[in-house]
Amino acid sequence: MANLFVISVLSLLIGSGFCCDQPSVDSSYYTSTNLKLGKNAAFVVELTVKCKNNVQDLKLYADVNGVQYPVTKSPEGNNYQVSWTAKNKKSPAALFDVKFFDESGYNALKKAARINQDANTVKPLFSVDVKHHGMSSGFWVSSELIALAAASLIFYVVCNERSAVIS
Amino acid sequence: MAPKSSNFSKEEELLLQDFGRDLSRKSSVIFYVHALFVSAIPLWLFNRIHQMEMLDNAILFVIGTIFSAYFVALAYKNNKFELKHKIAQKRSDGVAAELNAKMSETESKKISKKEKDERILWRKNEIAEAESMQLAVFYTNSLFLILLILSSFFFFKSYSPMPNYIISMVGASSITGLLSTSSQK
């Protein structure tokens, strides 16, 4: 009986220490849009997570379209970052719903995958929307060429004017 | 060799002042302000596109701008001198017609031919001065900027920003100044 009591108290303590209660999330993201920089699209999401029960050192996992990625934490504070790449053809312009799971959520997700259960039944800790505008190689004429063309046109006009005066 | 004579009449001195290579104070100020402004434009290019920090490269930028401004102002001066004569010749008939039209018949009879010619000359000089300055500034600026764009973004594109800035600014301003020393006969 005493053992059961100790185990329950310990579980409560441990559980409350590692479960984030009512997280508030501050997030920002970057997605690559320039095809000239690389054929794969790169995504980076940075976030700050504050739990109501002041849990530190959360271990988080991100789920993007059914693929899980580990989330790294900065040594100080509650700053987290996750990044991934995808082939450009597989990442057109879209709104990505990036779900974040704590350790228990991640285990539940893995279990659901093993027993062929729908992954949407596992509730994430929180989710972040990432808007990807798609990748493009930009305008087919470079900006310095346009600047040179404009400068050449002006120079041609002024040369004509000068020639008319000098002749 | 005949000694230099400083015994010019007032009219001759005025003519020298108007048609000589030396600039009036006002013209000098205008030219140097324009030259500084045009030489400062590339700073924005190199800061935003080549990512050169303004404070880190402040000394280089100041020296480069002053060096370029000197040669661009020299080009203004030379181009203006060359153009002024040609413009004065071209506008001669038009100015004479304008002044004759402005003067009434009685007024025209009152003033002597010499005074009329002086007025025409003065007006011709005024127009030629303004037009030659504007055309010289326009021409020199466009030449300088096109040389700068070519050297900085095409010929020396692969150079790191600092040598790119030095070569582009020195090259563009020097070539602009050099080309202004040529004269057409």
mmCIF file of C-alpha atoms in Angstrom:
data_model
loop_
_atom_site.group_PDB
_atom_site.id
_atom_site.type_symbol
_atom_site.label_atom_id
_atom_site.label_comp_id
_atom_site.label_asym_id
_atom_site.label_seq_id
_atom_site.Cartn_x
_atom_site.Cartn_y
_atom_site.Cartn_z
ATOM 1 C CA MET A 1 0.000 0.000 0.000
ATOM 2 C CA ALA A 2 2.783 2.348 0.969
ATOM 3 C CA ASN A 3 4.665 1.440 -2.191
ATOM 4 C CA LEU A 4 1.597 2.203 -4.267
ATOM 5 C CA PHE A 5 1.231 5.551 -2.529
ATOM 6 C CA VAL A 6 4.882 6.443 -3.168
ATOM 7 C CA ILE A 7 4.634 5.400 -6.804
ATOM 8 C CA SER A 8 1.472 7.517 -7.307
ATOM 9 C CA VAL A 9 3.044 10.567 -5.678
ATOM 10 C CA LEU A 10 6.206 10.125 -7.718
ATOM 11 C CA SER A 11 4.194 9.725 -10.922
ATOM 12 C CA LEU A 12 2.249 12.876 -10.118
ATOM 13 C CA LEU A 13 5.433 14.803 -9.442
ATOM 14 C CA ILE A 14 7.221 13.480 -12.507
ATOM 15 C CA GLY A 15 4.150 13.924 -14.679
ATOM 16 C CA SER A 16 3.605 17.510 -13.620
ATOM 17 C CA GLY A 17 7.315 18.215 -14.058
ATOM 18 C CA PHE A 18 7.465 17.114 -17.721
ATOM 19 C CA CYS A 19 3.998 17.910 -19.054
ATOM 20 C CA CYS A 20 3.592 21.420 -20.357
ATOM 21 C CA ASP A 21 0.349 22.907 -19.193
ATOM 22 C CA GLN A 22 -1.353 25.509 -21.438
ATOM 23 C CA PRO A 23 1.703 26.439 -23.553
ATOM 24 C CA SER A 24 1.978 29.937 -24.979
ATOM 25 C CA VAL A 25 4.007 29.986 -28.183
ATOM 26 C CA ASP A 26 5.845 32.793 -29.955
ATOM 27 C CA SER A 27 6.942 31.606 -33.376
ATOM 28 C CA SER A 28 8.646 32.819 -36.536
ATOM 29 C CA TYR A 29 9.586 30.908 -39.653
ATOM 30 C CA TYR A 30 11.612 31.091 -42.826
ATOM 31 C CA THR A 31 11.058 29.220 -46.085
ATOM 32 C CA SER A 32 13.390 29.456 -49.039
ATOM 33 C CA THR A 33 11.859 30.957 -52.170
ATOM 34 C CA ASN A 34 14.858 31.441 -54.439
ATOM 35 C CA LEU A 35 15.337 28.495 -56.794
ATOM 36 C CA LYS A 36 18.814 29.765 -57.701
ATOM 37 C CA LEU A 37 20.052 29.087 -54.147
ATOM 38 C CA GLY A 38 19.174 25.408 -54.203
ATOM 39 C CA LYS A 39 16.776 22.906 -55.708
ATOM 40 C CA ASN A 40 15.413 21.837 -52.314
ATOM 41 C CA ALA A 41 13.133 24.029 -50.295
ATOM 42 C CA ALA A 42 14.398 24.730 -46.772
ATOM 43 C CA PHE A 43 12.110 25.432 -43.813
ATOM 44 C CA VAL A 44 13.124 26.775 -40.411
ATOM 45 C CA VAL A 45 10.736 27.375 -37.546
ATOM 46 C CA GLU A 46 11.896 29.141 -34.382
ATOM 47 C CA LEU A 47 9.714 29.334 -31.318
ATOM 48 C CA THR A 48 9.645 30.289 -27.705
ATOM 49 C CA VAL A 49 7.458 28.105 -25.500
ATOM 50 C CA LYS A 50 6.240 29.159 -22.070
ATOM 51 C CA CYS A 51 4.286 26.704 -19.987
ATOM 52 C CA LYS A 52 1.819 27.755 -17.332
ATOM 53 C CA ASN A 53 3.341 25.263 -14.896
ATOM 54 C CA ASN A 54 6.803 26.673 -15.756
ATOM 55 C CA VAL A 55 8.213 23.452 -17.196
ATOM 56 C CA GLN A 56 11.768 23.849 -18.491
ATOM 57 C CA ASP A 57 13.753 21.658 -20.881
ATOM 58 C CA LEU A 58 10.820 20.267 -22.819
ATOM 59 C CA LYS A 59 11.659 17.567 -25.299
ATOM 60 C CA LEU A 60 9.669 18.355 -28.424
ATOM 61 C CA TYR A 61 9.072 16.699 -31.789
ATOM 62 C CA ALA A 62 7.605 18.331 -34.868
ATOM 63 C CA ASP A 63 5.311 16.555 -37.274
ATOM 64 C CA VAL A 64 5.102 17.885 -40.832
ATOM 65 C CA ASN A 65 2.763 15.988 -43.148
ATOM 66 C CA GLY A 66 3.317 12.737 -41.277
ATOM 67 C CA VAL A 67 7.120 13.047 -40.992
ATOM 68 C CA GLN A 68 8.596 13.687 -37.534
ATOM 69 C CA TYR A 69 11.648 15.840 -36.868
ATOM 70 C CA PRO A 70 13.435 16.428 -33.570
ATOM 71 C CA VAL A 71 13.250 19.962 -32.199
ATOM 72 C CA THR A 72 16.486 21.412 -30.815
ATOM 73 C CA LYS A 73 16.569 23.633 -27.768
ATOM 74 C CA SER A 74 18.929 26.508 -27.064
ATOM 75 C CA PRO A 75 21.134 26.089 -23.956
ATOM 76 C CA GLU A 76 19.465 29.039 -22.244
ATOM 77 C CA GLY A 77 15.853 30.036 -22.160
ATOM 78 C CA ASN A 78 12.906 28.321 -23.815
ATOM 79 C CA ASN A 79 13.941 28.841 -27.445
ATOM 80 C CA TYR A 80 13.412 25.965 -29.821
ATOM 81 C CA GLN A 81 14.173 25.430 -33.467
ATOM 82 C CA VAL A 82 13.233 22.830 -36.048
ATOM 83 C CA SER A 83 14.311 22.693 -39.673
ATOM 84 C CA TRP A 84 13.767 20.403 -42.608
ATOM 85 C CA THR A 85 14.155 20.333 -46.352
ATOM 86 C CA ALA A 86 11.934 19.022 -49.083
ATOM 87 C CA LYS A 87 12.367 18.648 -52.819
ATOM 88 C CA ASN A 88 10.946 21.674 -54.614
ATOM 89 C CA LYS A 89 8.455 19.539 -56.556
ATOM 90 C CA LYS A 90 7.053 18.163 -53.314
ATOM 91 C CA SER A 91 6.688 21.566 -51.704
ATOM 92 C CA PRO A 92 4.621 23.908 -53.831
ATOM 93 C CA ALA A 93 3.094 27.036 -52.329
ATOM 94 C CA ALA A 94 1.026 25.820 -49.378
ATOM 95 C CA LEU A 95 0.114 26.368 -45.746
ATOM 96 C CA PHE A 96 1.868 23.786 -43.562
ATOM 97 C CA ASP A 97 0.370 22.835 -40.241
ATOM 98 C CA VAL A 98 3.411 21.946 -38.129
ATOM 99 C CA LYS A 99 2.315 19.986 -35.071
ATOM 100 C CA PHE A 100 4.487 19.847 -31.988
ATOM 101 C CA PHE A 101 4.395 16.907 -29.589
ATOM 102 C CA ASP A 102 6.023 16.382 -26.260
ATOM 103 C CA GLU A 103 7.560 13.026 -25.433
ATOM 104 C CA SER A 104 4.321 11.303 -24.451
ATOM 105 C CA GLY A 105 2.571 12.663 -27.522
ATOM 106 C CA TYR A 106 5.410 11.467 -29.738
ATOM 107 C CA ASN A 107 5.212 7.980 -28.227
ATOM 108 C CA ALA A 108 1.456 7.954 -28.813
ATOM 109 C CA LEU A 109 2.056 9.011 -32.433
ATOM 110 C CA LYS A 110 4.535 6.164 -32.942
ATOM 111 C CA LYS A 111 2.127 3.713 -31.375
ATOM 112 C CA ALA A 112 -0.687 4.907 -33.665
ATOM 113 C CA ALA A 113 1.596 4.403 -36.693
ATOM 114 C CA ARG A 114 2.497 0.889 -35.512
ATOM 115 C CA ILE A 115 -1.108 -0.228 -35.072
ATOM 116 C CA ASN A 116 -2.223 1.597 -38.247
ATOM 117 C CA GLN A 117 -4.374 4.015 -36.346
ATOM 118 C CA ASP A 118 -5.162 7.490 -37.718
ATOM 119 C CA ALA A 119 -2.397 9.872 -36.559
ATOM 120 C CA ASN A 120 -4.940 12.733 -36.305
ATOM 121 C CA THR A 121 -6.377 11.080 -33.202
ATOM 122 C CA VAL A 122 -3.218 12.031 -31.308
ATOM 123 C CA LYS A 123 -3.632 15.582 -30.088
ATOM 124 C CA PRO A 124 -0.511 17.773 -30.422
ATOM 125 C CA LEU A 125 0.746 20.026 -27.648
ATOM 126 C CA PHE A 126 0.383 22.999 -30.016
ATOM 127 C CA SER A 127 0.728 23.688 -33.731
ATOM 128 C CA VAL A 128 2.266 26.438 -35.834
ATOM 129 C CA ASP A 129 1.138 27.501 -39.313
ATOM 130 C CA VAL A 130 3.958 27.934 -41.827
ATOM 131 C CA LYS A 131 3.093 29.634 -45.089
ATOM 132 C CA HIS A 132 5.349 28.631 -47.953
ATOM 133 C CA HIS A 133 5.141 30.829 -51.039
ATOM 134 C CA GLY A 134 6.764 28.297 -53.343
ATOM 135 C CA MET A 135 10.125 28.586 -55.088
ATOM 136 C CA SER A 136 10.875 30.547 -58.209
ATOM 137 C CA SER A 137 13.975 31.580 -60.095
ATOM 138 C CA GLY A 138 12.848 35.179 -60.292
ATOM 139 C CA PHE A 139 12.703 37.429 -63.328
ATOM 140 C CA TRP A 140 14.561 36.020 -66.361
ATOM 141 C CA VAL A 141 16.549 39.221 -66.800
ATOM 142 C CA SER A 142 18.938 40.194 -63.977
ATOM 143 C CA SER A 143 18.523 43.593 -62.320
ATOM 144 C CA GLU A 144 22.022 44.778 -63.225
ATOM 145 C CA LEU A 145 21.239 44.153 -66.897
ATOM 146 C CA ILE A 146 18.102 46.275 -66.602
ATOM 147 C CA ALA A 147 20.125 49.031 -64.880
ATOM 148 C CA LEU A 148 22.755 48.872 -67.618
ATOM 149 C CA ALA A 149 20.095 49.021 -70.348
ATOM 150 C CA ALA A 150 18.459 52.069 -68.736
ATOM 151 C CA ALA A 151 21.822 53.808 -68.269
ATOM 152 C CA SER A 152 22.787 53.013 -71.880
ATOM 153 C CA LEU A 153 19.545 54.465 -73.186
ATOM 154 C CA ILE A 154 20.054 57.693 -71.230
ATOM 155 C CA PHE A 155 23.681 57.898 -72.379
ATOM 156 C CA TYR A 156 22.615 57.391 -76.003
ATOM 157 C CA VAL A 157 20.080 60.215 -75.751
ATOM 158 C CA VAL A 158 22.571 62.592 -74.178
ATOM 159 C CA CYS A 159 25.257 61.664 -76.721
ATOM 160 C CA ASN A 160 22.859 62.515 -79.538
ATOM 161 C CA GLU A 161 22.106 65.830 -77.905
ATOM 162 C CA ARG A 162 25.819 66.581 -77.486
ATOM 163 C CA SER A 163 26.619 65.575 -81.065
ATOM 164 C CA ALA A 164 23.898 67.894 -82.341
ATOM 165 C CA VAL A 165 25.535 70.766 -80.466
ATOM 166 C CA ILE A 166 29.112 69.989 -81.428
ATOM 167 C CA SER A 167 28.480 69.336 -85.112
ATOM 168 C CA MET B 1 58.854 85.175 -76.473
ATOM 169 C CA ALA B 2 56.526 88.058 -75.755
ATOM 170 C CA PRO B 3 56.003 88.718 -72.060
ATOM 171 C CA LYS B 4 52.560 88.115 -70.590
ATOM 172 C CA SER B 5 50.604 91.278 -70.705
ATOM 173 C CA SER B 6 48.129 92.094 -68.000
ATOM 174 C CA ASN B 7 47.119 95.307 -69.743
ATOM 175 C CA PHE B 8 43.772 94.127 -71.037
ATOM 176 C CA SER B 9 40.946 96.545 -71.484
ATOM 177 C CA LYS B 10 37.844 96.059 -69.430
ATOM 178 C CA GLU B 11 35.999 94.588 -72.402
ATOM 179 C CA GLU B 12 38.798 92.156 -73.102
ATOM 180 C CA GLU B 13 38.892 91.054 -69.491
ATOM 181 C CA LEU B 14 35.160 90.507 -69.556
ATOM 182 C CA LEU B 15 35.484 88.448 -72.723
ATOM 183 C CA LEU B 16 38.235 86.349 -71.179
ATOM 184 C CA GLN B 17 36.137 85.821 -68.084
ATOM 185 C CA ASP B 18 33.101 84.825 -70.119
ATOM 186 C CA PHE B 19 34.805 82.592 -72.661
ATOM 187 C CA GLY B 20 37.874 81.452 -70.770
ATOM 188 C CA ARG B 21 38.361 78.046 -69.190
ATOM 189 C CA ASP B 22 38.196 79.390 -65.621
ATOM 190 C CA LEU B 23 34.939 79.060 -63.794
ATOM 191 C CA SER B 24 33.141 81.682 -61.777
ATOM 192 C CA ARG B 25 32.704 80.966 -58.088
ATOM 193 C CA LYS B 26 29.034 80.152 -58.572
ATOM 194 C CA SER B 27 29.793 77.680 -61.364
ATOM 195 C CA SER B 28 32.536 76.052 -59.299
ATOM 196 C CA VAL B 29 30.199 75.565 -56.355
ATOM 197 C CA ILE B 30 27.492 74.105 -58.596
ATOM 198 C CA PHE B 31 29.940 71.720 -60.223
ATOM 199 C CA TYR B 32 31.518 70.513 -57.005
ATOM 200 C CA VAL B 33 28.148 69.962 -55.326
ATOM 201 C CA HIS B 34 26.929 67.950 -58.324
ATOM 202 C CA ALA B 35 30.199 65.997 -58.431
ATOM 203 C CA LEU B 36 29.995 65.133 -54.728
ATOM 204 C CA PHE B 37 26.388 64.043 -55.086
ATOM 205 C CA VAL B 38 27.078 61.823 -58.117
ATOM 206 C CA SER B 39 30.167 60.333 -56.441
ATOM 207 C CA ALA B 40 28.109 59.559 -53.333
ATOM 208 C CA ILE B 41 25.428 57.628 -55.272
ATOM 209 C CA PRO B 42 27.586 54.459 -55.581
ATOM 210 C CA LEU B 43 27.827 54.313 -51.769
ATOM 211 C CA TRP B 44 24.181 53.245 -51.677
ATOM 212 C CA LEU B 45 24.873 50.600 -54.347
ATOM 213 C CA PHE B 46 27.860 49.164 -52.547
ATOM 214 C CA ASN B 47 26.090 49.253 -49.188
ATOM 215 C CA ARG B 48 22.886 47.542 -50.304
ATOM 216 C CA ILE B 49 24.095 45.207 -53.047
ATOM 217 C CA HIS B 50 27.715 44.436 -52.206
ATOM 218 C CA GLN B 51 26.886 44.480 -48.475
ATOM 219 C CA MET B 52 29.659 46.889 -47.498
ATOM 220 C CA GLU B 53 28.961 48.409 -44.087
ATOM 221 C CA MET B 54 29.066 52.206 -44.057
ATOM 222 C CA LEU B 55 30.800 52.640 -40.708
ATOM 223 C CA ASP B 56 33.345 49.878 -41.243
ATOM 224 C CA ASN B 57 34.421 51.321 -44.587
ATOM 225 C CA ALA B 58 33.881 55.001 -43.776
ATOM 226 C CA ILE B 59 37.458 56.104 -44.480
ATOM 227 C CA LEU B 60 37.588 54.270 -47.795
ATOM 228 C CA PHE B 61 34.216 55.700 -48.822
ATOM 229 C CA VAL B 62 35.223 59.261 -47.943
ATOM 230 C CA ILE B 63 38.509 59.033 -49.854
ATOM 231 C CA GLY B 64 36.837 57.348 -52.817
ATOM 232 C CA THR B 65 34.043 59.925 -52.950
ATOM 233 C CA ILE B 66 36.432 62.897 -52.794
ATOM 234 C CA PHE B 67 38.761 61.370 -55.400
ATOM 235 C CA SER B 68 35.872 60.648 -57.743
ATOM 236 C CA ALA B 69 34.284 64.081 -57.140
ATOM 237 C CA TYR B 70 37.536 65.801 -58.146
ATOM 238 C CA PHE B 71 37.751 64.004 -61.483
ATOM 239 C CA VAL B 72 34.050 64.328 -62.216
ATOM 240 C CA ALA B 73 34.225 68.087 -61.522
ATOM 241 C CA LEU B 74 37.243 68.300 -63.820
ATOM 242 C CA ALA B 75 35.215 66.528 -66.516
ATOM 243 C CA TYR B 76 32.332 68.965 -65.968
ATOM 244 C CA LYS B 77 34.703 71.901 -66.430
ATOM 245 C CA ASN B 78 36.289 70.553 -69.602
ATOM 246 C CA ASN B 79 33.016 69.479 -71.184
ATOM 247 C CA LYS B 80 31.381 72.789 -70.346
ATOM 248 C CA PHE B 81 34.238 74.763 -71.934
ATOM 249 C CA GLU B 82 34.030 72.689 -75.105
ATOM 250 C CA LEU B 83 30.255 72.973 -75.346
ATOM 251 C CA LYS B 84 29.942 76.657 -74.492
ATOM 252 C CA HIS B 85 31.684 77.847 -77.657
ATOM 253 C CA LYS B 86 29.588 75.605 -79.872
ATOM 254 C CA ILE B 87 26.329 76.562 -78.158
ATOM 255 C CA ALA B 88 27.202 80.268 -78.379
ATOM 256 C CA GLN B 89 27.746 79.915 -82.128
ATOM 257 C CA LYS B 90 24.499 78.017 -82.633
ATOM 258 C CA ARG B 91 22.387 80.394 -80.551
ATOM 259 C CA SER B 92 23.892 83.574 -82.000
ATOM 260 C CA ASP B 93 21.225 84.231 -84.630
ATOM 261 C CA GLY B 94 18.369 83.257 -82.343
ATOM 262 C CA VAL B 95 19.526 85.551 -79.538
ATOM 263 C CA ALA B 96 19.990 88.477 -81.925
ATOM 264 C CA ALA B 97 16.482 87.953 -83.300
ATOM 265 C CA GLU B 98 15.058 87.707 -79.773
ATOM 266 C CA LEU B 99 16.656 90.939 -78.614
ATOM 267 C CA ASN B 100 15.713 92.810 -81.775
ATOM 268 C CA ALA B 101 12.129 91.682 -81.377
ATOM 269 C CA LYS B 102 12.070 92.818 -77.729
ATOM 270 C CA MET B 103 13.391 96.276 -78.495
ATOM 271 C CA SER B 104 10.932 98.754 -79.931
ATOM 272 C CA GLU B 105 11.879 100.790 -83.041
ATOM 273 C CA THR B 106 12.490 104.009 -81.119
ATOM 274 C CA GLU B 107 14.595 102.238 -78.520
ATOM 275 C CA SER B 108 16.535 100.549 -81.296
ATOM 276 C CA LYS B 109 17.356 103.926 -82.818
ATOM 277 C CA LYS B 110 18.415 105.387 -79.467
ATOM 278 C CA ILE B 111 21.103 102.858 -78.539
ATOM 279 C CA SER B 112 24.287 102.561 -80.570
ATOM 280 C CA LYS B 113 25.193 99.489 -82.618
ATOM 281 C CA LYS B 114 28.048 98.783 -80.235
ATOM 282 C CA GLU B 115 25.738 98.674 -77.263
ATOM 283 C CA LYS B 116 23.298 96.467 -79.156
ATOM 284 C CA ASP B 117 26.106 94.065 -80.010
ATOM 285 C CA GLU B 118 27.225 94.052 -76.382
ATOM 286 C CA ARG B 119 23.725 93.228 -75.210
ATOM 287 C CA ILE B 120 23.501 90.384 -77.741
ATOM 288 C CA LEU B 121 26.904 89.119 -76.662
ATOM 289 C CA TRP B 122 25.979 89.267 -72.986
ATOM 290 C CA ARG B 123 22.675 87.464 -73.556
ATOM 291 C CA LYS B 124 24.380 84.880 -75.780
ATOM 292 C CA ASN B 125 26.971 84.289 -73.076
ATOM 293 C CA GLU B 126 24.294 83.894 -70.408
ATOM 294 C CA ILE B 127 22.363 81.309 -72.445
ATOM 295 C CA ALA B 128 25.505 79.451 -73.526
ATOM 296 C CA GLU B 129 26.761 79.355 -69.919
ATOM 297 C CA ALA B 130 23.556 77.842 -68.558
ATOM 298 C CA GLU B 131 23.008 75.385 -71.404
ATOM 299 C CA SER B 132 26.620 74.227 -71.542
ATOM 300 C CA MET B 133 26.674 73.656 -67.774
ATOM 301 C CA GLN B 134 23.503 71.581 -67.848
ATOM 302 C CA LEU B 135 24.574 69.512 -70.841
ATOM 303 C CA ALA B 136 28.080 69.002 -69.416
ATOM 304 C CA VAL B 137 26.664 67.788 -66.076
ATOM 305 C CA PHE B 138 24.125 65.513 -67.775
ATOM 306 C CA TYR B 139 26.689 64.011 -70.148
ATOM 307 C CA THR B 140 29.399 63.537 -67.516
ATOM 308 C CA ASN B 141 26.995 61.996 -64.990
ATOM 309 C CA SER B 142 25.605 59.490 -67.480
ATOM 310 C CA LEU B 143 29.118 58.546 -68.653
ATOM 311 C CA PHE B 144 30.376 58.125 -65.091
ATOM 312 C CA LEU B 145 27.406 56.013 -64.006
ATOM 313 C CA ILE B 146 27.462 53.741 -67.038
ATOM 314 C CA LEU B 147 31.199 53.129 -66.549
ATOM 315 C CA LEU B 148 30.589 52.419 -62.875
ATOM 316 C CA ILE B 149 27.777 49.923 -63.561
ATOM 317 C CA LEU B 150 29.859 48.156 -66.202
ATOM 318 C CA SER B 151 32.964 47.868 -64.039
ATOM 319 C CA SER B 152 31.272 47.053 -60.736
ATOM 320 C CA PHE B 153 28.588 44.610 -61.897
ATOM 321 C CA PHE B 154 30.151 43.059 -64.982
ATOM 322 C CA PHE B 155 33.926 43.332 -65.349
ATOM 323 C CA PHE B 156 34.863 43.056 -61.671
ATOM 324 C CA LYS B 157 31.783 41.143 -60.510
ATOM 325 C CA SER B 158 33.812 38.315 -59.002
ATOM 326 C CA TYR B 159 36.084 40.605 -56.976
ATOM 327 C CA SER B 160 35.428 41.075 -53.291
ATOM 328 C CA PRO B 161 33.567 44.311 -52.406
ATOM 329 C CA MET B 162 36.492 46.465 -51.272
ATOM 330 C CA PRO B 163 38.735 46.015 -54.360
ATOM 331 C CA ASN B 164 35.589 46.214 -56.487
ATOM 332 C CA TYR B 165 34.759 49.628 -54.994
ATOM 333 C CA ILE B 166 38.307 50.968 -55.354
ATOM 334 C CA ILE B 167 38.775 49.815 -58.942
ATOM 335 C CA SER B 168 35.276 50.827 -60.069
ATOM 336 C CA MET B 169 35.359 54.306 -58.553
ATOM 337 C CA VAL B 170 38.939 55.102 -59.548
ATOM 338 C CA GLY B 171 38.438 53.628 -63.016
ATOM 339 C CA ALA B 172 35.098 55.250 -63.778
ATOM 340 C CA SER B 173 36.074 58.714 -62.532
ATOM 341 C CA SER B 174 39.532 58.639 -64.132
ATOM 342 C CA ILE B 175 38.204 57.541 -67.522
ATOM 343 C CA THR B 176 35.450 60.176 -67.334
ATOM 344 C CA GLY B 177 38.049 62.852 -66.587
ATOM 345 C CA LEU B 178 40.389 61.558 -69.271
ATOM 346 C CA LEU B 179 37.727 61.473 -71.988
ATOM 347 C CA SER B 180 36.765 65.061 -71.177
ATOM 348 C CA THR B 181 40.248 66.252 -72.098
ATOM 349 C CA SER B 182 39.763 65.202 -75.715
ATOM 350 C CA SER B 183 38.575 67.883 -78.082
ATOM 351 C CA GLN B 184 36.884 67.765 -81.448
ATOM 352 C CA LYS B 185 38.131 70.086 -84.158
#
